[in-house]
Structure formats: C-alpha cells, structure tokens
C-alpha cells in the first residue's frame, strides 16, 4: 500500500472501487481544504496521491447515529476520546451521541452546552447530538431543538438510569405533537413496560432474561409509535429493532407514507440467543438478542430495504458493572460495546449468507445519515466533506476486547474471527487512522490531535 497524503487537507485518492451513487466505480477523488472538489475518471498515477489497492474498497466515512458516549458524568463508562478513537478505527467519521447515561442528560440547552464542552477537545471524529424527551421537559423542547440537536430520544420503558425517565402513552402523544410542530424527529426505545417481566435477579441462564423481554413488548410499543406518527405526522424512528415479527407493521406503515425509519444493530444480525453462554453478561442488551430464526427474518428486512440503518448502539459500562451479580442477566448492566467492529461483523455474516457487500453499505452510510437528517455525509460526491474509509474486504480480523479502543475492555465480539477490516480512515481530508502503518503487527496509528467537529442540526422552522 502506498501512502501519499500526510495529514494534508488537500489531496487525491485513487481507487479501483469507490462507492459512488450506490455502486462501485473506479475513481480519482480530489479534495481541497477538507471538501471533495472533483471525482474524475482514473488517469495515470498522480504523484502524491493515496492509492487504495485492488483488494480494498474506498467508502465514504461511515455514519453511526446511535452511540452512548456517557461523558461527562459517567466518563468511566466511556468518554469522547476513547469512543471517537474506536469510531475512527471502525471507519466511522460521524457519530450522533445519545442523550442519556451522561450526567447531566441532554434534556436542556444548558446540558447540551456541557456536553459540547466535554466533546470539543476530545473528539477524533465529527459528533452530533440527540436531545432527550422526558416527562420533565415536555412542552419545552423548542429551545433544545433550536440549539441544534438532531431530534429527540424517548423511552417507553424504564431507561436504566433514574435521571432519564420514560414516557407513558399520553406523554408519547404529547411529545409527538410537539415534535411535529417543531419539525424535528422522535427516536424511540420501543418496549412496552406492561409486557416486560423485569426482576431484580434472573439467574445466569440467558433463556430467563430473553423470556422476560418478549417480542410482544416490542410489537406493542412499535404499534403505538406508528399510531402516533400517523396521527400527528411527526417523523419517528424505531431504535435497535430486535423483534423481526414487527417488520410487517413497519413495512405497512412506510407503504402508507408514514414518516417512519427503523434501525437494527450488528449484535442482532450476527449473534443468536442459542449461542450465548450462561453468565455471559457482555451479551446483555435491551431489547435482547433473540433466537437464530428471528435473526434470519431480520436479515430479510435488511435485504428488502425495510431496515434503514445498522448502528452500533454502543452502550458500554465498566467491566465491574457488566459483571455485577456474577453473571446474573437481571443484575448486569445492559448494553453492548461494539462501535469499532460493526461493519466487519456484519460483512462477515452477510458474506456467509451470500448477501453482497453492496446490500449492506447504504445501511452504514446514507441510511443512518437520513435517520439523523445529516444531509452531506455518507456519500462520496462533490461538495461533501472528505471523509473516507478504506476497507479490506478479505482482511482477517480477530477481535480481542483488550485491543479495541473503547474505554473498557469488554465486548460481545471478543475472540470472534471476522473477515474484512478498516485499513485507513480520513476525516476532512486528513488521514487520521492507518492500520497498516509501521508494517504488519505494529500498533494502529493515529495522526495528530483530535480534529473532530461538533455538528449542529440546521433548524428549519415550520410554518
Ligand atoms: Zn442506545
């Protein structure tokens, strides 16, 4: 691999396969001051250009619209520096941070200011922010919207942290009306608490935990979101879909013209309940990872386009919290850390199912960008930021939790053997990560200080 650009914000990348307009093309991509200025047919080698070799592809920087950074307040769980380093190593150049698990939660403009101050000196990739819709700020979402959050997250069941309350059905209705009037979007953790069987302790067997969060709880909550989106016209998004049996309802709502999007996560697509060992709380998340038959149906939703995005739901905690209760699935913290490995894990699974790489790429690029209303990322086109990822389709990648760059060395992907790995990542035209630098076996290289930018949603007022 030839290395050309050394931190310049202007330069050129030549690739025999670059992801442009939904297909791979040979391309010679020119960027100036961090912005793509021309995409040319490949000519002879241009001195100083970076070359993406033929066994790799050039992608736009990936987008992950569902990341819990937790700083400030629970920075020992995850922080902006470690999370954004993990993102860069996973080819992700834009993340949108969730409003909870940090303290304060992002439910007021003042809290957003605190978040941004924490992120600014530490972000290696670009960061946008979701706001929170909680019982205490309903009716007062406007100032947070005006401050530039990309939308509002709510829970319909307990969130797991006391400071971020969940909405009941009448509060959901009120939130949707308010958000419709603002022209924002509501992103929903959709589990119906009336159908959950939450207990303090459930034991070390995964089956009891799975049974405590049945598919009907997701289906009921999703039906409620669809009904309110239909009634109010608000844009709504279903977070981390696990229950594939809800796909027909989502498909039908979309066909009816309801402004609804849905995401799923790598762990739902690559892991099955039957494989989870007793006491392995690193696999605990809510909604839960379900059976292999459900996983097959989720893949059908990826292939047919019902599912818009695959996002990490990177939600780490300390190892102690994940291990609390000595492997009791009721007591351990729920959340999976996997920001760095998503595309590799999903591509490995897709390949084993005979699903082309091209099928999953929109769900890592334009899909999550649309979920958050980010309109100039996830694409290689003139005028877009010069964010790129070089991905080696056949590169072996053995996951070792202790080598991943997020803060706490625990992940559901530990010791997995994957195929396909991010080799290099560029942000605003700068090479910020290069796994090949220094030769085989060398530690991956990061260049320079954190240069990620803080993103704000353009505020459109609704007439
Ligand atoms: Zn989450």
Short mmCIF file of C-alpha atoms and ligand atoms in Angstrom, two decimals, residues 66 68 153 240 313, ligand 1:
data_model
loop_
_atom_site.label_atom_id
_atom_site.label_comp_id
_atom_site.label_asym_id
_atom_site.label_seq_id
_atom_site.Cartn_x
_atom_site.Cartn_y
_atom_site.Cartn_z
CA UNK A 66 -26.57 5.64 17.85
CA UNK A 68 -23.65 6.44 24.01
CA UNK A 153 -34.94 10.33 22.05
CA UNK A 240 -32.48 -1.01 17.79
CA UNK A 313 -25.96 1.18 19.92
ZN1 LIG B 1 -28.95 3.01 22.91
#
